[in-house]
PDB file of C-alpha atoms and ligand atoms in Angstrom:
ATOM      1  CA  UNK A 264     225.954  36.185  34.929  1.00  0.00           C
ATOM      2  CA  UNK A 265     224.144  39.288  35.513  1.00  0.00           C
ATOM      3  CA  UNK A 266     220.689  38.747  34.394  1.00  0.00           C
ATOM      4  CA  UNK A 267     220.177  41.421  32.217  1.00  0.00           C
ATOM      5  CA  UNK A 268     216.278  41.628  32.894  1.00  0.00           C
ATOM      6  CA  UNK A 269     216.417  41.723  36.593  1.00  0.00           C
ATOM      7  CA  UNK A 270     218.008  45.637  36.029  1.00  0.00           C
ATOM      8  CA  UNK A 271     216.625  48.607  34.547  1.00  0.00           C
ATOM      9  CA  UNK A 272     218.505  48.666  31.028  1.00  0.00           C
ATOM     10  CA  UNK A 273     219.254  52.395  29.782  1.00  0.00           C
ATOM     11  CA  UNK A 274     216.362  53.699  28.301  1.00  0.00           C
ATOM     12  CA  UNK A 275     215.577  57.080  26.668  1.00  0.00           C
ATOM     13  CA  UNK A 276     214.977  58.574  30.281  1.00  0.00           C
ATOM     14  CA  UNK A 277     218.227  57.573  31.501  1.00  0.00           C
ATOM     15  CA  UNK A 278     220.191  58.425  28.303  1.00  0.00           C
ATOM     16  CA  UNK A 279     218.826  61.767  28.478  1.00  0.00           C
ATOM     17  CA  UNK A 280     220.137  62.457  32.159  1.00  0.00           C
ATOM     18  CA  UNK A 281     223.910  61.017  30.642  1.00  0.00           C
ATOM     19  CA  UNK A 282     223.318  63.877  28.010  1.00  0.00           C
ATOM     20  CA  UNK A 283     222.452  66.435  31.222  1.00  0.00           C
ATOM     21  CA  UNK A 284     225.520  65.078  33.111  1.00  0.00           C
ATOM     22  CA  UNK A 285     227.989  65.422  30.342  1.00  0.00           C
ATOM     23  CA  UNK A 286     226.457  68.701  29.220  1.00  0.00           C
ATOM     24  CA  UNK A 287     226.911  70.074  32.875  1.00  0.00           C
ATOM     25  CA  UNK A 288     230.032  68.577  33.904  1.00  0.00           C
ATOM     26  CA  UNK A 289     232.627  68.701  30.471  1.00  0.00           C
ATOM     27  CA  UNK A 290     230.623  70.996  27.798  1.00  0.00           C
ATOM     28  CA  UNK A 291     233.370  73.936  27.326  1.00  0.00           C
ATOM     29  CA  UNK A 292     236.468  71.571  28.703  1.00  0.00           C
ATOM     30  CA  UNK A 293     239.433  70.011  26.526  1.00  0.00           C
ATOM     31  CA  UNK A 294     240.262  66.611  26.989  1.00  0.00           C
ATOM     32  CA  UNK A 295     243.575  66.086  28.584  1.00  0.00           C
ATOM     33  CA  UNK A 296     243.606  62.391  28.605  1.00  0.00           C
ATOM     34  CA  UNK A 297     242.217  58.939  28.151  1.00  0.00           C
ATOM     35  CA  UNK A 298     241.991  55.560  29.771  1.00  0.00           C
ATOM     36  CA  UNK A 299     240.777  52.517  28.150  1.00  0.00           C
ATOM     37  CA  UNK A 300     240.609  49.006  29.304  1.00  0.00           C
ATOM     38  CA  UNK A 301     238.977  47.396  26.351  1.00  0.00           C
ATOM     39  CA  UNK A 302     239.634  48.038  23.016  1.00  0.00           C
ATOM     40  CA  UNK A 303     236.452  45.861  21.778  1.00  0.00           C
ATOM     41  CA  UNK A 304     234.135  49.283  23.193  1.00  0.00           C
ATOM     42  CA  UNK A 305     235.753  51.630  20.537  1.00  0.00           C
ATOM     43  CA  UNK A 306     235.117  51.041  16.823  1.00  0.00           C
ATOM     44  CA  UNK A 307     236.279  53.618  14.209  1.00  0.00           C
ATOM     45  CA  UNK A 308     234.753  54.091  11.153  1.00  0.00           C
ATOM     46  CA  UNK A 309     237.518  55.811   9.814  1.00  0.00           C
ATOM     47  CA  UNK A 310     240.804  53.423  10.405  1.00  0.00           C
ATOM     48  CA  UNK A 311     243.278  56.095  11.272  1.00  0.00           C
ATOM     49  CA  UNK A 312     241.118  57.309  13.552  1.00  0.00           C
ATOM     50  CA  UNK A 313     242.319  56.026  17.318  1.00  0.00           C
ATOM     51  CA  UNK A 314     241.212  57.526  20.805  1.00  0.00           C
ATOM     52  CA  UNK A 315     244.316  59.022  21.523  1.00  0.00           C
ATOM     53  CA  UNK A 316     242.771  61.244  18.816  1.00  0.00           C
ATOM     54  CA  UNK A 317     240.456  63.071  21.240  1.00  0.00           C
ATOM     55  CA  UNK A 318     242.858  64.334  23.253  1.00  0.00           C
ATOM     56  CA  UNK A 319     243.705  68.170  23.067  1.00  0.00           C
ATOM     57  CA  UNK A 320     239.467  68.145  21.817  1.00  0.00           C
ATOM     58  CA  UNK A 321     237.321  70.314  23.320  1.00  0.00           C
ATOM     59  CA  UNK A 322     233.871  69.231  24.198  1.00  0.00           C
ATOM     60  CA  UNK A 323     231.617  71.552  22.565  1.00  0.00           C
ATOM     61  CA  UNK A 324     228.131  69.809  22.943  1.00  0.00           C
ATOM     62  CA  UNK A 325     225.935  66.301  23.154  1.00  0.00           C
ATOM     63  CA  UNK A 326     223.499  65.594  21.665  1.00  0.00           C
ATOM     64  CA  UNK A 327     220.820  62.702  21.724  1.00  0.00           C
ATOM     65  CA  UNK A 328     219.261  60.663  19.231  1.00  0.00           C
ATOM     66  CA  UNK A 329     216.609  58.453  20.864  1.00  0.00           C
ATOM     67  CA  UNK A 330     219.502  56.535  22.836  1.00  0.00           C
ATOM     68  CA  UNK A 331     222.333  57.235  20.837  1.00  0.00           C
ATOM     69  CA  UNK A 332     224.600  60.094  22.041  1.00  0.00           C
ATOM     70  CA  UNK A 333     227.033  62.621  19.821  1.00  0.00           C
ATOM     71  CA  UNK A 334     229.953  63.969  21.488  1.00  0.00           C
ATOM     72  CA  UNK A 335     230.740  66.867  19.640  1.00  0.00           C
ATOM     73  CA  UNK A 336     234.371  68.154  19.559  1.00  0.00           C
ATOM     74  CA  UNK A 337     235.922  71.283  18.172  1.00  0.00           C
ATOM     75  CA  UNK A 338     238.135  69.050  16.180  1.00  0.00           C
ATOM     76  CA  UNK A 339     237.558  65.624  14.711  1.00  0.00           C
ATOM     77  CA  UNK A 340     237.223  62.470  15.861  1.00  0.00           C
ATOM     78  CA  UNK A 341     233.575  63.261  16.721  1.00  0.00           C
ATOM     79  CA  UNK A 342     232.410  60.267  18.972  1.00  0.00           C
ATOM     80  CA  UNK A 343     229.151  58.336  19.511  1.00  0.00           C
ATOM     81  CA  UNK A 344     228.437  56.568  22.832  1.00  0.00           C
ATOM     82  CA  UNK A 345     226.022  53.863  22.998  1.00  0.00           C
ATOM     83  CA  UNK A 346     225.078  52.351  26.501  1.00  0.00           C
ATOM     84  CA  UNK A 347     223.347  49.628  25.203  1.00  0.00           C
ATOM     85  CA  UNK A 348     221.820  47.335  27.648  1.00  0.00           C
ATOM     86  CA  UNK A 349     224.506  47.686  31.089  1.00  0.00           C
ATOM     87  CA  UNK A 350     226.247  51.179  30.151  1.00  0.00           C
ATOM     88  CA  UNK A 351     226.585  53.490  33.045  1.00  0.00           C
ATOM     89  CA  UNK A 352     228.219  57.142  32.978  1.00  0.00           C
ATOM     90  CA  UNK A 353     229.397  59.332  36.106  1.00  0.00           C
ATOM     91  CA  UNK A 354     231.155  62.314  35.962  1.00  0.00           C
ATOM     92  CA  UNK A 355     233.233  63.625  39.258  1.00  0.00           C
ATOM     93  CA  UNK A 356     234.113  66.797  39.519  1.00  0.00           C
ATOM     94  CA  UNK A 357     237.285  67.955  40.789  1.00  0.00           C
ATOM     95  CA  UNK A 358     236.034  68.718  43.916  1.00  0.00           C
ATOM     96  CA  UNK A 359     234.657  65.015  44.165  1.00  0.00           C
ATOM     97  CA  UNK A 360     231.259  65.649  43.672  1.00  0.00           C
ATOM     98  CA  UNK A 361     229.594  62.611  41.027  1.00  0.00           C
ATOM     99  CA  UNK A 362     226.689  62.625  38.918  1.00  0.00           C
ATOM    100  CA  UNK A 363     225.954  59.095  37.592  1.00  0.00           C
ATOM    101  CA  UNK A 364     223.293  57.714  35.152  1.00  0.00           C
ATOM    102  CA  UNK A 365     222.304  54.846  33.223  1.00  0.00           C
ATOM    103  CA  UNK A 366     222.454  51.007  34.361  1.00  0.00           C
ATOM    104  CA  UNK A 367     222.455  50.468  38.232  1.00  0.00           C
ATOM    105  CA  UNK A 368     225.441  48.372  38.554  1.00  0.00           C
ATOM    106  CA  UNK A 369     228.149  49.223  40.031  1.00  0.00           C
ATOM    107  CA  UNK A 370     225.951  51.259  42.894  1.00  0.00           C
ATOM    108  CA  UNK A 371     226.047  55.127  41.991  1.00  0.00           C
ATOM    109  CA  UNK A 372     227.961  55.421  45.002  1.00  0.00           C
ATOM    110  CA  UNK A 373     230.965  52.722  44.601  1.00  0.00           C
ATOM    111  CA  UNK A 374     234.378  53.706  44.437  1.00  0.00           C
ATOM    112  CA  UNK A 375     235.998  54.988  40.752  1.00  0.00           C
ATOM    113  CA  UNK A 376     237.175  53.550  38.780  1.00  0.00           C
ATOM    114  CA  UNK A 377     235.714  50.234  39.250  1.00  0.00           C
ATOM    115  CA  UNK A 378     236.605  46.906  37.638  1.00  0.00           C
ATOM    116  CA  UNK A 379     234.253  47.144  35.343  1.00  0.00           C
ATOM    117  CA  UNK A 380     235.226  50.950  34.349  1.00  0.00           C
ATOM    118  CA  UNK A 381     236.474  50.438  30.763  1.00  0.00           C
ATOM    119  CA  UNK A 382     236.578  53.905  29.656  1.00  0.00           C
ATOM    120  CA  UNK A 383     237.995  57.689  31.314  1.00  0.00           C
ATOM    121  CA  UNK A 384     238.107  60.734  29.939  1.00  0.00           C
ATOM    122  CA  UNK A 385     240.354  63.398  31.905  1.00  0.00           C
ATOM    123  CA  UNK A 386     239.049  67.063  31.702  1.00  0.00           C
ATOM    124  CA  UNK A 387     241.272  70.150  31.695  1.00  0.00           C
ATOM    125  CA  UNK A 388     239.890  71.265  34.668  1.00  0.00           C
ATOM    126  CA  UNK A 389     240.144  68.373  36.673  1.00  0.00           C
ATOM    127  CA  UNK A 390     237.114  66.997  36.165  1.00  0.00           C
ATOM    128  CA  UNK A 391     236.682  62.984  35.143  1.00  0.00           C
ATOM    129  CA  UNK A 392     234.001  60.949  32.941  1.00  0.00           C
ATOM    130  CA  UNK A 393     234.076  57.139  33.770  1.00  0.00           C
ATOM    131  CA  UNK A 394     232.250  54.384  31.876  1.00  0.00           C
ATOM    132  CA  UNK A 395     231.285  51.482  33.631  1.00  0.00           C
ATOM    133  CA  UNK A 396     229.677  48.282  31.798  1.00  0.00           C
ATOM    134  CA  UNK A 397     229.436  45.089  33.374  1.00  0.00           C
ATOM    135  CA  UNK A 398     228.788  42.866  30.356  1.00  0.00           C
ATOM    136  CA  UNK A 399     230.672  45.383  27.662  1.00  0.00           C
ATOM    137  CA  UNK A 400     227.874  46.329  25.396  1.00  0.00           C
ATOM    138  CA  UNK A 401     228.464  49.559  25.495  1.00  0.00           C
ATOM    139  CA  UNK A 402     230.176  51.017  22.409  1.00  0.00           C
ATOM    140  CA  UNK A 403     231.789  54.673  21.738  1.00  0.00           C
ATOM    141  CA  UNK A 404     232.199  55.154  17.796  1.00  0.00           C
ATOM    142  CA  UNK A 405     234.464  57.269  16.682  1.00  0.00           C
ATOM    143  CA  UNK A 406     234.029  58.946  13.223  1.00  0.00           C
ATOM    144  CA  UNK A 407     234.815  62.636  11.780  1.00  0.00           C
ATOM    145  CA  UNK A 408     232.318  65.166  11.722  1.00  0.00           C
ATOM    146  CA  UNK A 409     231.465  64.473   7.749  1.00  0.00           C
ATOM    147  CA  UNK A 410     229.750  61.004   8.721  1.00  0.00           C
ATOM    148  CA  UNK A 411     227.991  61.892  11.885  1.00  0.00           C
ATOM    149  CA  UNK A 412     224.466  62.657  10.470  1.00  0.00           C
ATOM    150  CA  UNK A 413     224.723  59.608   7.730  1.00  0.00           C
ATOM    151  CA  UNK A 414     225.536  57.296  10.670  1.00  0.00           C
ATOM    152  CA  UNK A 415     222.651  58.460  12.914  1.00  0.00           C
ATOM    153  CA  UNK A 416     220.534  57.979   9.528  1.00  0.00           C
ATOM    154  CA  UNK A 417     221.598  54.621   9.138  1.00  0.00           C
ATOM    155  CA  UNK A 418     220.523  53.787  12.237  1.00  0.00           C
ATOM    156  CA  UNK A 419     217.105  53.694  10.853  1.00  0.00           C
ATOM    157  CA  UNK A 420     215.465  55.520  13.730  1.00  0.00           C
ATOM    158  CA  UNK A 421     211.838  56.120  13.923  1.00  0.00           C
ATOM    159  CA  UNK A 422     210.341  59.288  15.070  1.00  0.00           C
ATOM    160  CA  UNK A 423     210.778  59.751  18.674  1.00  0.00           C
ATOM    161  CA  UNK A 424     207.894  61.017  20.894  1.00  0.00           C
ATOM    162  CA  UNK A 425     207.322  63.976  21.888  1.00  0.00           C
ATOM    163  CA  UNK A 426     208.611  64.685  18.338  1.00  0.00           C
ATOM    164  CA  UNK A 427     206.036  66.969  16.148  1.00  0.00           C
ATOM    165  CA  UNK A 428     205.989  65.102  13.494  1.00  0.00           C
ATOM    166  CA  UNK A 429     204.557  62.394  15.054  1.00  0.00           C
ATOM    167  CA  UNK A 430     200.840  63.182  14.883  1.00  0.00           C
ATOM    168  CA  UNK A 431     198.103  61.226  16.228  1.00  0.00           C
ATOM    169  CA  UNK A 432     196.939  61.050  12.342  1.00  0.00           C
ATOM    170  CA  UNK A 433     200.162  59.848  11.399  1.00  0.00           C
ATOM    171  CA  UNK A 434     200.561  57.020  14.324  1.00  0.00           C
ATOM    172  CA  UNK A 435     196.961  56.042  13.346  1.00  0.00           C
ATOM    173  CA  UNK A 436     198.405  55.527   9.859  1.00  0.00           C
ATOM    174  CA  UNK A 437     201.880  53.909  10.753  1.00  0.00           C
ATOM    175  CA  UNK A 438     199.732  51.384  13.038  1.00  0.00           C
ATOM    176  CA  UNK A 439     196.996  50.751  10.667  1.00  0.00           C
ATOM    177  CA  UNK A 440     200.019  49.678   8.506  1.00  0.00           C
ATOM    178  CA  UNK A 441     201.551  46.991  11.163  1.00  0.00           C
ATOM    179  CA  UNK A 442     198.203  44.592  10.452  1.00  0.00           C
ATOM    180  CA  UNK A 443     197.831  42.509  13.403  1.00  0.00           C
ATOM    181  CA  UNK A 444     201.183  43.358  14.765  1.00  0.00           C
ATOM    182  CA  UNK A 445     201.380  43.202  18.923  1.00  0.00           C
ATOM    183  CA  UNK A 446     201.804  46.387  20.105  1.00  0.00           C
ATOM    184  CA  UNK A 447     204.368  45.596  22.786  1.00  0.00           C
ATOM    185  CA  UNK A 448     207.071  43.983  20.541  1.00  0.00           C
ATOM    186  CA  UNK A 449     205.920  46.749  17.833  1.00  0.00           C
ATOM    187  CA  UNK A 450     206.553  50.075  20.165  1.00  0.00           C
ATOM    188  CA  UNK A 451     210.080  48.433  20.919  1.00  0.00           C
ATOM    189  CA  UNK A 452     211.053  48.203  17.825  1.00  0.00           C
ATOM    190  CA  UNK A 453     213.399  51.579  16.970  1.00  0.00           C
ATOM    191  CA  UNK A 454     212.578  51.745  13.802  1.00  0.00           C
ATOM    192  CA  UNK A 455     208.494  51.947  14.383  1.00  0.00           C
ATOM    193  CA  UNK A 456     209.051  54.996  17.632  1.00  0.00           C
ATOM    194  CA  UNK A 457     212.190  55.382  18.907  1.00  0.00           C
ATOM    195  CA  UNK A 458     213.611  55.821  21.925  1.00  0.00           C
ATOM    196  CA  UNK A 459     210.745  53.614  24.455  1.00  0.00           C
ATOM    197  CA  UNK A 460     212.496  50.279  25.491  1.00  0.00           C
ATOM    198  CA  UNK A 461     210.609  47.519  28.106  1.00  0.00           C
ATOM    199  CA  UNK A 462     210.260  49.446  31.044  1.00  0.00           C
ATOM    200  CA  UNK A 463     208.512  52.680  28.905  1.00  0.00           C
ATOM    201  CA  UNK A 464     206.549  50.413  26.721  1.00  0.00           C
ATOM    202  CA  UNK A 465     204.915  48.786  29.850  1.00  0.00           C
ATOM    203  CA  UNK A 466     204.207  52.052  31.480  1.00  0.00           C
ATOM    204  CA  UNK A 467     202.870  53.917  28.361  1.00  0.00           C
ATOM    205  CA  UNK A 468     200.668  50.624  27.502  1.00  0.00           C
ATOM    206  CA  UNK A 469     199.223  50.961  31.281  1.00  0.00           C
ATOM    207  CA  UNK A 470     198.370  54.431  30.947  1.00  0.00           C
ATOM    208  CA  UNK A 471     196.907  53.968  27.481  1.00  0.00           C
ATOM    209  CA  UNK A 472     194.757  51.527  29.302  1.00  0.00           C
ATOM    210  CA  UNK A 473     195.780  48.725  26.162  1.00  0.00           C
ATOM    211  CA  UNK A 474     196.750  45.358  26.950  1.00  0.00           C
ATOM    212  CA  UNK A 475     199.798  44.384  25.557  1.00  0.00           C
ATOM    213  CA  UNK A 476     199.280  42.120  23.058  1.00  0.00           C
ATOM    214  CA  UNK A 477     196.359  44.415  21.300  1.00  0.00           C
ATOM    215  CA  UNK A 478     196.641  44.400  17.085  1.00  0.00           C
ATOM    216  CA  UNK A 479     198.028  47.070  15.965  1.00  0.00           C
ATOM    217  CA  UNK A 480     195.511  48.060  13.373  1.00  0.00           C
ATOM    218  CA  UNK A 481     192.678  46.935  15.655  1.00  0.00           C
ATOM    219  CA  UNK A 482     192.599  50.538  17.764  1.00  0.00           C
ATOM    220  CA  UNK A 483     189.712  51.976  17.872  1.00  0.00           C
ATOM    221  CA  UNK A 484     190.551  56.073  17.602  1.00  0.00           C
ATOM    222  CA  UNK A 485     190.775  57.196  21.261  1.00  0.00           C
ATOM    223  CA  UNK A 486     192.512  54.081  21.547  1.00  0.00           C
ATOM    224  CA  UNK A 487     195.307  55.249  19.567  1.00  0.00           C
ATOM    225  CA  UNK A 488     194.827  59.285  20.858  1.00  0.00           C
ATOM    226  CA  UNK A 489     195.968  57.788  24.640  1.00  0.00           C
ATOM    227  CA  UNK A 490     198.826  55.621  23.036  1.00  0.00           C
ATOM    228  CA  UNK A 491     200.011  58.959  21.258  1.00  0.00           C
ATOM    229  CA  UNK A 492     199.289  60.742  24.105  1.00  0.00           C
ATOM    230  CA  UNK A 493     200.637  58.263  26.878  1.00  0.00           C
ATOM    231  CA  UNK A 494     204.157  57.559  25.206  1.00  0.00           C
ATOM    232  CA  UNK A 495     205.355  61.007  25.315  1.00  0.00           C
ATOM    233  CA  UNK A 496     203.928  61.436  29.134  1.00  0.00           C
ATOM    234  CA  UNK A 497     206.209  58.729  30.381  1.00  0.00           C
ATOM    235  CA  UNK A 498     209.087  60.114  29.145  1.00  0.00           C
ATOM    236  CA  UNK A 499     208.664  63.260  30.279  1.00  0.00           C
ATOM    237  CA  UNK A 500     207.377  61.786  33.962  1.00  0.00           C
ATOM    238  CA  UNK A 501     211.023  59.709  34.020  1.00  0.00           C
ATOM    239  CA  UNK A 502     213.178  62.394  32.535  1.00  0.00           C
ATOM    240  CA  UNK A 503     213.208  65.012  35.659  1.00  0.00           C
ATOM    241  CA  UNK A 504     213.838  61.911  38.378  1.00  0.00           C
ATOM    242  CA  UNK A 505     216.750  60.568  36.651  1.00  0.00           C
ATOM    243  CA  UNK A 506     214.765  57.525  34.807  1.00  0.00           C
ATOM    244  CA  UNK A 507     213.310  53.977  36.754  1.00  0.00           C
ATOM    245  CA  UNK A 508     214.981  52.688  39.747  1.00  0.00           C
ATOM    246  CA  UNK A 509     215.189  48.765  39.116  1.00  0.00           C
ATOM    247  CA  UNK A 510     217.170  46.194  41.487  1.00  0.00           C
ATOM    248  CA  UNK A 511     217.101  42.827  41.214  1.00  0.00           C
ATOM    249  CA  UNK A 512     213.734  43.125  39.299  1.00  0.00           C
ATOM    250  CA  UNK A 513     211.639  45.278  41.682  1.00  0.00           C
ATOM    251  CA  UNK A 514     211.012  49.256  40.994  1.00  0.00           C
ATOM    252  CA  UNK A 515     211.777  51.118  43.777  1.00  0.00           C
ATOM    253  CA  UNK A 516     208.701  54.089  43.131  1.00  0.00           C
ATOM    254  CA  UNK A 517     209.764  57.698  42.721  1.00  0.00           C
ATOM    255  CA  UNK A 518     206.949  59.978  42.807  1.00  0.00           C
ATOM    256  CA  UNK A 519     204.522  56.951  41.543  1.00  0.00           C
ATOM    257  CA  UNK A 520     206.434  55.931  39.075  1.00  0.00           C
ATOM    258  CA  UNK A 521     207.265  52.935  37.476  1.00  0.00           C
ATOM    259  CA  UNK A 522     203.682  52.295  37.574  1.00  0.00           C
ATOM    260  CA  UNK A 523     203.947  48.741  36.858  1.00  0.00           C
ATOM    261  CA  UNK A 524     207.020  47.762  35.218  1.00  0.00           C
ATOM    262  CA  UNK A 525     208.611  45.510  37.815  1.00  0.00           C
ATOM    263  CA  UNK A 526     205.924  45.741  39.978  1.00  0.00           C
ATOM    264  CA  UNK A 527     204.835  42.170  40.212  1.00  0.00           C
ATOM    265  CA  UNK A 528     201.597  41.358  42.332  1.00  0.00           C
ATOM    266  CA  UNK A 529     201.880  44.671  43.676  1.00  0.00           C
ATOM    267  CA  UNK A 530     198.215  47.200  43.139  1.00  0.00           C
ATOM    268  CA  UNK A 531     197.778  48.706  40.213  1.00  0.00           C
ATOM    269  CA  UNK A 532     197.765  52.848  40.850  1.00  0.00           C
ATOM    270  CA  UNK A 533     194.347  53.239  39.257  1.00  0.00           C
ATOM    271  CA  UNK A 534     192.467  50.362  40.140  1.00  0.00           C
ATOM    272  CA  UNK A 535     194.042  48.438  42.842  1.00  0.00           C
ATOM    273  CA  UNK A 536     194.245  44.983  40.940  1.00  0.00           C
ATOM    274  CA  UNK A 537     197.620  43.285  40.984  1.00  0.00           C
ATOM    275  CA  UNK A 538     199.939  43.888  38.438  1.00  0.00           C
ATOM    276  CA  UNK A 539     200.494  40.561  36.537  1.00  0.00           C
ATOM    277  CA  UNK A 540     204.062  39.666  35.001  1.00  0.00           C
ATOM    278  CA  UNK A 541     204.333  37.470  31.954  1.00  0.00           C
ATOM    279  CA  UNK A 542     207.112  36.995  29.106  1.00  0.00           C
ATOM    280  CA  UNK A 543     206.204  38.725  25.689  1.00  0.00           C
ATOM    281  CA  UNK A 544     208.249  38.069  22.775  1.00  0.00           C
ATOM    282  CA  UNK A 545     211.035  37.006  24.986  1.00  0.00           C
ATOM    283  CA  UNK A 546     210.902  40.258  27.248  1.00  0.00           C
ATOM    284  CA  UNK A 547     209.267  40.267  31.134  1.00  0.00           C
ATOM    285  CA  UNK A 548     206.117  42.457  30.419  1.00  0.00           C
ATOM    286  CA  UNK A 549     203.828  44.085  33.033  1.00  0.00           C
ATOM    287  CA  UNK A 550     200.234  44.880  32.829  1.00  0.00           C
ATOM    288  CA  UNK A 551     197.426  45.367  34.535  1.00  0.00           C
ATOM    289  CA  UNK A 552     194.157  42.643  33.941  1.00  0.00           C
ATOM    290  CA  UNK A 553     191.927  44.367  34.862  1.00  0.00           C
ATOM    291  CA  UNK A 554     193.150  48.350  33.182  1.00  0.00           C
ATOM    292  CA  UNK A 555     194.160  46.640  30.144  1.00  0.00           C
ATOM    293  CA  UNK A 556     191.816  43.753  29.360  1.00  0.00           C
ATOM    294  CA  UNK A 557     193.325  42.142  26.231  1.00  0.00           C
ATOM    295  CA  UNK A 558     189.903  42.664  23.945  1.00  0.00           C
ATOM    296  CA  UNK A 559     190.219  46.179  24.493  1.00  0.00           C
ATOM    297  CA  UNK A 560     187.277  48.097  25.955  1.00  0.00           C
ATOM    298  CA  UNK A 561     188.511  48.967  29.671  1.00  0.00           C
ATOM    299  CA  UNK A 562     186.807  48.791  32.539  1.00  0.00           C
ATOM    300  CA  UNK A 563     188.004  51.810  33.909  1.00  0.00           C
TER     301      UNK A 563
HETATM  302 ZN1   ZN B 856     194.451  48.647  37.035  1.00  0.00          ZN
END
């Protein structure tokens, strides 16, 4: 079994370069036809409602909502793909050129489709969307326009940084509400921020400087101003690379980052110290010891 922890899992970053891909590669195309190989990845809200459906659709934008992603169509169904935790998306143009995000496995570079390819969309133009996920998590909802904002409602999403609305007085306020909550298991939670998953949590909690097990009421003010501040920044770091690069549990560093999500006993960036890996509320979490002392009050 492919242990789901030893991978990078999609995370905002990578969801966000799906969006990219999709936008560049089949915004403006019909759908001519579809492939799937397992029914379980398609549920329809609406019972009449089948994939056939989307053919003859044209693809007229996507969207993102912290992970969640709305195909729109010209025409209903209207579909929402989730990668979940092993979800992977390429898109080849006709041409054979392939952009691919999201999980790792199959390599970016392996034929298409592969055996774990459950979903394809044919383009007008040629050009092909595959899905790949190796331990079928990934689901693709299909539902008319009508119940596309009440479904991303229901999801119960928080407010996603960089999101305006999120202001450092108002994280103060939604912490100071969470008691002695830990704030790893707390930023992971969708409906608290949305959108950060293990690797992001780790890497915004590092450069916060706040170990990872700190109360969540017990921030002192600039405490909380780096959190706000840090969660955003490693997003935005991840988003123009293409999100982390994780193999068999070790980041391979793109322009210094992960800093130390999967990164075990290798030096911390800022002081050198080596990164310590323990499990948190049943997730592998990385911190620093000596950055992110767990009383607060860095040394650095
Ligand atoms: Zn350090």
């Amino acid at each position: 079994m492919l242990a789901l922890e030893e991978y990078g899992m999609p995370e905002l970053p990578e969801v966000e370069t799906v969006r990219r891909i999709l936008d560049r590669a089949a915004v403006g195309k019909r759908v001519v036809g579809v492939r799937c190989g397992r029914e379980r990845l398609v549920e329809a809200l609406e019972t009449d409602l089948t994939l056939d459906d989307l053919v003859g659709g044209r693809l007229d934008g996507v969207e993102r909502h912290a992970k969640y992603l709305v195909l729109r169509f010209d025409r209903d169904p209207q579909a929402v793909l989730h990668l979940r935790m092993t979800g992977q998306v390429a898109a080849v143009a006709p041409g054979g050129a392939r952009e691919v995000a999201g999980h790792p496995v199959p390599a970016y570079d392996a034929p298409l489709p592969a055996p774990t390819t459950h979903l394809t969309l044919d383009f007008a133009d040629g050009t092909t969307v595959y899905l790949q996920d190796p331990r079928h998590f990934a689901r693709l909802t299909l539902l008319p326009a009508t119940l596309v904002e009440p479904y991303i409602r229901e999801r119960n999403l928080g407010p996603e940084p960089p999101d305006p609305s999120l202001t450092v007085e108002r994280l103060a306020a939604m912490l100071a509400a969470r008691g002695r909550a830990k704030l790893k298991p707390l930023l992971l939670d969708q409906s608290f921020v949305a959108g950060l998953g293990n690797i992001y949590v780790d890497e915004a909690l590092h450069l916060a400087r706040l170990h990872p097990e700190r109360a969540a009421a017990g921030l002192a003010p600039p405490e909380i101003a780096r959190l706000h501040g840090a969660m955003p920044a490693v997003l935005a770091e991840a988003i123009p690379i293409g999100g982390a690069r994780i193999h068999h549990g070790k980041a391979t560093q793109v322009a210094g980052f992960p800093r130390v999500h999967a990164r075990r006993g290798e030096p911390c960036p800022t002081c050198g110290t080596p990164i310590v890996k323990y499990t948190l509320a049943g997730r592998g979490t990385y911190f620093c010891p000596q950055c992110q002392p767990p009383g607060g009050k860095s040394q650095v």
